[in-house]
CSV table of C-alpha atoms in Angstrom, one decimal:
chain,number,residue,atom,x,y,z
A,1,UNK,CA,-55.9,5.8,-27.4
A,2,UNK,CA,-53.2,7.2,-29.8
A,3,UNK,CA,-54.5,9.0,-32.8
A,4,UNK,CA,-55.1,7.0,-36.2
A,5,UNK,CA,-52.8,7.5,-38.9
A,6,UNK,CA,-54.9,7.7,-42.0
A,7,UNK,CA,-54.1,7.5,-45.9
A,8,UNK,CA,-56.7,8.5,-48.5
A,9,UNK,CA,-56.7,7.6,-52.3
A,10,UNK,CA,-58.2,9.9,-54.8
A,11,UNK,CA,-59.1,10.0,-58.5
A,12,UNK,CA,-60.9,13.4,-58.4
A,13,UNK,CA,-62.1,15.8,-57.0
A,14,UNK,CA,-62.3,14.8,-53.6
A,15,UNK,CA,-65.2,16.0,-52.0
A,16,UNK,CA,-65.2,12.9,-50.0
A,17,UNK,CA,-61.5,13.8,-49.0
A,18,UNK,CA,-62.7,17.7,-47.8
A,19,UNK,CA,-65.5,15.7,-45.4
A,20,UNK,CA,-63.2,13.8,-43.9
A,21,UNK,CA,-60.2,16.3,-43.6
A,22,UNK,CA,-63.0,18.9,-42.3
A,23,UNK,CA,-64.3,15.7,-39.5
A,24,UNK,CA,-60.2,15.7,-38.4
A,25,UNK,CA,-59.7,19.2,-38.1
A,26,UNK,CA,-63.0,19.4,-35.9
A,27,UNK,CA,-61.2,16.4,-33.7
A,28,UNK,CA,-64.3,14.6,-34.7
A,29,UNK,CA,-62.0,11.4,-35.8
A,30,UNK,CA,-59.4,10.4,-33.6
A,31,UNK,CA,-56.8,10.8,-36.3
A,32,UNK,CA,-55.2,12.7,-39.1
A,33,UNK,CA,-54.8,12.1,-42.9
A,34,UNK,CA,-50.8,11.4,-43.1
A,35,UNK,CA,-51.3,11.4,-47.2
A,36,UNK,CA,-53.3,11.6,-49.8
A,37,UNK,CA,-52.5,9.2,-52.9
A,38,UNK,CA,-54.0,9.8,-56.5
A,39,UNK,CA,-54.3,7.8,-59.6
A,40,UNK,CA,-54.6,11.1,-61.8
A,41,UNK,CA,-52.3,13.9,-61.8
A,42,UNK,CA,-53.6,17.1,-61.0
A,43,UNK,CA,-57.1,16.5,-59.9
A,44,UNK,CA,-58.7,18.8,-57.0
A,45,UNK,CA,-58.1,16.8,-54.5
A,46,UNK,CA,-54.8,17.2,-54.4
A,47,UNK,CA,-55.1,20.5,-54.1
A,48,UNK,CA,-57.2,19.9,-51.2
A,49,UNK,CA,-54.7,17.7,-49.4
A,50,UNK,CA,-52.0,20.6,-50.1
A,51,UNK,CA,-54.2,23.5,-48.5
A,52,UNK,CA,-54.8,21.0,-45.5
A,53,UNK,CA,-50.6,20.6,-45.2
A,54,UNK,CA,-51.6,17.2,-46.1
A,55,UNK,CA,-48.6,15.3,-47.6
A,56,UNK,CA,-49.2,14.2,-51.3
A,57,UNK,CA,-48.7,11.4,-53.8
A,58,UNK,CA,-49.4,11.0,-57.5
A,59,UNK,CA,-49.1,7.3,-59.0
A,60,UNK,CA,-50.1,7.7,-62.5
A,61,UNK,CA,-51.3,4.3,-63.4
A,62,UNK,CA,-50.9,5.2,-67.4
A,63,UNK,CA,-47.5,4.8,-66.4
A,64,UNK,CA,-47.6,1.0,-65.8
A,65,UNK,CA,-47.6,-2.1,-67.9
A,66,UNK,CA,-50.4,-3.8,-65.7
A,67,UNK,CA,-52.5,-3.7,-63.3
A,68,UNK,CA,-50.3,-6.0,-60.8
A,69,UNK,CA,-47.7,-4.1,-61.0
A,70,UNK,CA,-49.3,-0.8,-60.3
A,71,UNK,CA,-50.6,-2.0,-57.0
A,72,UNK,CA,-46.9,-3.4,-56.0
A,73,UNK,CA,-45.8,0.2,-56.8
A,74,UNK,CA,-49.0,1.5,-54.9
A,75,UNK,CA,-48.4,-1.1,-51.7
A,76,UNK,CA,-44.7,0.2,-51.4
A,77,UNK,CA,-46.4,3.7,-51.2
A,78,UNK,CA,-49.1,3.2,-49.0
A,79,UNK,CA,-47.0,1.3,-46.3
A,80,UNK,CA,-44.1,4.2,-46.3
A,81,UNK,CA,-47.1,5.9,-44.8
A,82,UNK,CA,-47.7,2.9,-42.0
A,83,UNK,CA,-51.2,4.2,-42.1
A,84,UNK,CA,-53.5,2.2,-39.9
A,85,UNK,CA,-56.7,2.9,-42.3
A,86,UNK,CA,-56.8,3.2,-46.3
A,87,UNK,CA,-59.7,5.1,-47.3
A,88,UNK,CA,-61.1,5.0,-50.8
A,89,UNK,CA,-62.0,8.4,-51.6
A,90,UNK,CA,-63.5,8.3,-55.2
A,91,UNK,CA,-60.7,5.9,-56.0
A,92,UNK,CA,-61.5,4.8,-59.4
A,93,UNK,CA,-59.6,1.6,-60.2
A,94,UNK,CA,-60.4,-2.3,-59.3
A,95,UNK,CA,-58.1,-3.2,-56.9
A,96,UNK,CA,-55.5,-6.4,-56.9
A,97,UNK,CA,-56.5,-9.5,-54.7
A,98,UNK,CA,-53.0,-8.8,-53.4
A,99,UNK,CA,-53.6,-5.8,-52.3
A,100,UNK,CA,-56.9,-6.1,-51.0
A,101,UNK,CA,-55.8,-8.8,-48.7
A,102,UNK,CA,-52.7,-6.8,-47.4
A,103,UNK,CA,-55.3,-3.9,-46.1
A,104,UNK,CA,-58.1,-6.5,-45.2
A,105,UNK,CA,-60.0,-5.4,-42.0
A,106,UNK,CA,-58.1,-1.6,-42.7
A,107,UNK,CA,-59.9,-0.5,-46.2
A,108,UNK,CA,-62.9,1.2,-46.6
A,109,UNK,CA,-64.7,2.2,-49.7
A,110,UNK,CA,-67.8,4.4,-50.2
A,111,UNK,CA,-70.2,3.3,-53.0
A,112,UNK,CA,-73.2,5.3,-54.0
A,113,UNK,CA,-76.1,2.6,-54.0
A,114,UNK,CA,-77.9,0.5,-51.5
A,115,UNK,CA,-75.8,-1.8,-51.5
A,116,UNK,CA,-75.7,-5.2,-52.2
A,117,UNK,CA,-78.2,-3.7,-55.4
A,118,UNK,CA,-76.2,-1.8,-57.8
A,119,UNK,CA,-72.3,-2.8,-57.8
A,120,UNK,CA,-70.2,-1.0,-60.1
A,121,UNK,CA,-71.2,1.9,-62.2
A,122,UNK,CA,-74.2,4.0,-63.4
A,123,UNK,CA,-75.8,3.5,-60.1
A,124,UNK,CA,-78.1,6.4,-60.3
A,125,UNK,CA,-79.4,5.6,-63.4
A,126,UNK,CA,-80.1,2.0,-62.7
A,127,UNK,CA,-81.8,3.0,-59.4
A,128,UNK,CA,-84.2,5.8,-62.1
A,129,UNK,CA,-84.6,2.7,-64.9
A,130,UNK,CA,-85.3,0.4,-62.1
A,131,UNK,CA,-88.4,2.3,-60.5
A,132,UNK,CA,-86.9,2.1,-57.1
A,133,UNK,CA,-88.7,4.3,-54.7
A,134,UNK,CA,-85.6,4.7,-53.0
A,135,UNK,CA,-82.2,4.8,-53.3
A,136,UNK,CA,-78.7,5.5,-51.4
A,137,UNK,CA,-75.1,5.3,-50.3
A,138,UNK,CA,-73.2,2.7,-48.5
A,139,UNK,CA,-69.7,2.5,-46.7
A,140,UNK,CA,-68.5,-0.9,-46.8
A,141,UNK,CA,-65.1,-3.1,-45.8
A,142,UNK,CA,-62.8,-3.6,-49.0
A,143,UNK,CA,-63.0,-7.6,-50.1
A,144,UNK,CA,-61.9,-9.0,-53.6
A,145,UNK,CA,-65.7,-8.7,-54.8
A,146,UNK,CA,-66.3,-5.6,-56.4
A,147,UNK,CA,-68.3,-3.3,-54.0
A,148,UNK,CA,-69.2,-6.6,-52.0
A,149,UNK,CA,-67.6,-6.7,-48.5
A,150,UNK,CA,-69.8,-6.2,-45.3
A,151,UNK,CA,-71.5,-2.8,-45.2
A,152,UNK,CA,-71.0,-0.7,-42.2
A,153,UNK,CA,-73.9,2.2,-42.8
A,154,UNK,CA,-76.1,3.2,-45.2
A,155,UNK,CA,-78.1,6.6,-45.5
A,156,UNK,CA,-80.9,6.7,-47.9
A,157,UNK,CA,-83.1,8.9,-49.8
A,158,UNK,CA,-86.4,8.7,-51.8
A,159,UNK,CA,-86.2,8.8,-55.6
A,160,UNK,CA,-88.9,11.9,-56.6
A,161,UNK,CA,-90.8,11.6,-59.8
A,162,UNK,CA,-88.6,15.1,-61.4
A,163,UNK,CA,-85.0,13.0,-60.1
A,164,UNK,CA,-82.4,12.4,-63.0
A,165,UNK,CA,-79.3,10.6,-62.3
A,166,UNK,CA,-77.5,14.2,-61.6
A,167,UNK,CA,-80.3,14.8,-59.5
A,168,UNK,CA,-80.0,12.0,-57.1
A,169,UNK,CA,-76.2,11.9,-57.3
A,170,UNK,CA,-75.8,15.5,-55.9
A,171,UNK,CA,-78.3,14.4,-53.0
A,172,UNK,CA,-76.5,11.6,-52.3
A,173,UNK,CA,-73.4,13.3,-52.2
A,174,UNK,CA,-74.6,15.3,-49.4
A,175,UNK,CA,-75.5,12.5,-47.4
A,176,UNK,CA,-71.8,10.5,-48.6
A,177,UNK,CA,-70.3,13.7,-46.7
A,178,UNK,CA,-71.8,13.0,-43.4
A,179,UNK,CA,-71.4,8.8,-43.2
A,180,UNK,CA,-68.4,8.6,-44.4
A,181,UNK,CA,-66.5,10.7,-41.5
A,182,UNK,CA,-68.9,9.0,-39.1
A,183,UNK,CA,-67.7,5.5,-40.0
A,184,UNK,CA,-63.8,6.7,-40.3
A,185,UNK,CA,-64.6,7.9,-37.0
A,186,UNK,CA,-66.2,4.7,-35.1
A,187,UNK,CA,-63.3,2.6,-36.8
A,188,UNK,CA,-60.8,5.2,-35.0
A,189,UNK,CA,-62.3,4.8,-31.7
A,190,UNK,CA,-62.2,1.1,-32.2
A,191,UNK,CA,-65.9,0.5,-32.0
A,192,UNK,CA,-65.8,-0.8,-35.8
A,193,UNK,CA,-63.8,-3.9,-37.2
A,194,UNK,CA,-64.3,-6.3,-39.9
A,195,UNK,CA,-64.5,-10.1,-38.5
A,196,UNK,CA,-64.4,-12.9,-41.1
A,197,UNK,CA,-66.8,-11.9,-43.5
A,198,UNK,CA,-68.9,-9.2,-41.7
A,199,UNK,CA,-69.1,-5.7,-40.1
A,200,UNK,CA,-69.1,-5.9,-35.8
A,201,UNK,CA,-69.9,-2.8,-34.2
A,202,UNK,CA,-69.8,-2.0,-30.8
A,203,UNK,CA,-69.5,-5.8,-30.1
A,204,UNK,CA,-72.6,-6.2,-32.3
A,205,UNK,CA,-72.0,-8.4,-35.5
A,206,UNK,CA,-74.2,-6.0,-38.4
A,207,UNK,CA,-76.9,-7.3,-40.9
A,208,UNK,CA,-75.8,-7.4,-44.2
A,209,UNK,CA,-77.0,-4.1,-45.0
A,210,UNK,CA,-75.3,-2.3,-41.8
A,211,UNK,CA,-76.6,0.4,-39.8
A,212,UNK,CA,-79.3,3.0,-41.0
A,213,UNK,CA,-78.6,6.5,-40.6
A,214,UNK,CA,-81.5,7.9,-39.8
């Protein structure tokens, strides 16, 4: 099986990027990150990529007149590296329908909630405010609905009485760094794909909330 080519899109420190870099280096993922693209200059995720000898691209969204013109340029950058999979790792931009359609079934995202709960921002505080007993993180395929694509895998944690949004975020990050490389691994092994509007793992249609990571 040929090694998969992965492009990772970031906007910040790149902790999930690092987790995927580590998994590739350990050969847990049957693939290699061929490019890291950031919409912000001088973020730490770019340093992580350079330390791992991965080619980096900065495409500053502030230099573009519209979301559409930015995404056209972004598609050109992505296509230059001919990736088999595009991974959003803290890429803080809403994507245009044209871009999403182009990479449909080949683009993954991670979101800090138990989807379909709490799409969008401020998920940790929203879970606390709702007096939820548990919270978590979801890896999903990207569709035109924000944080609405088919869920592949979720990890859950209990919400403790003393939890703040920051404390929850720290504990959720630990789960992120486990399940995101795992889903990329499944994709690289051709065990995971998207069909119609649902995810398929080991030839089994996944439920709306995906698999649960124990």
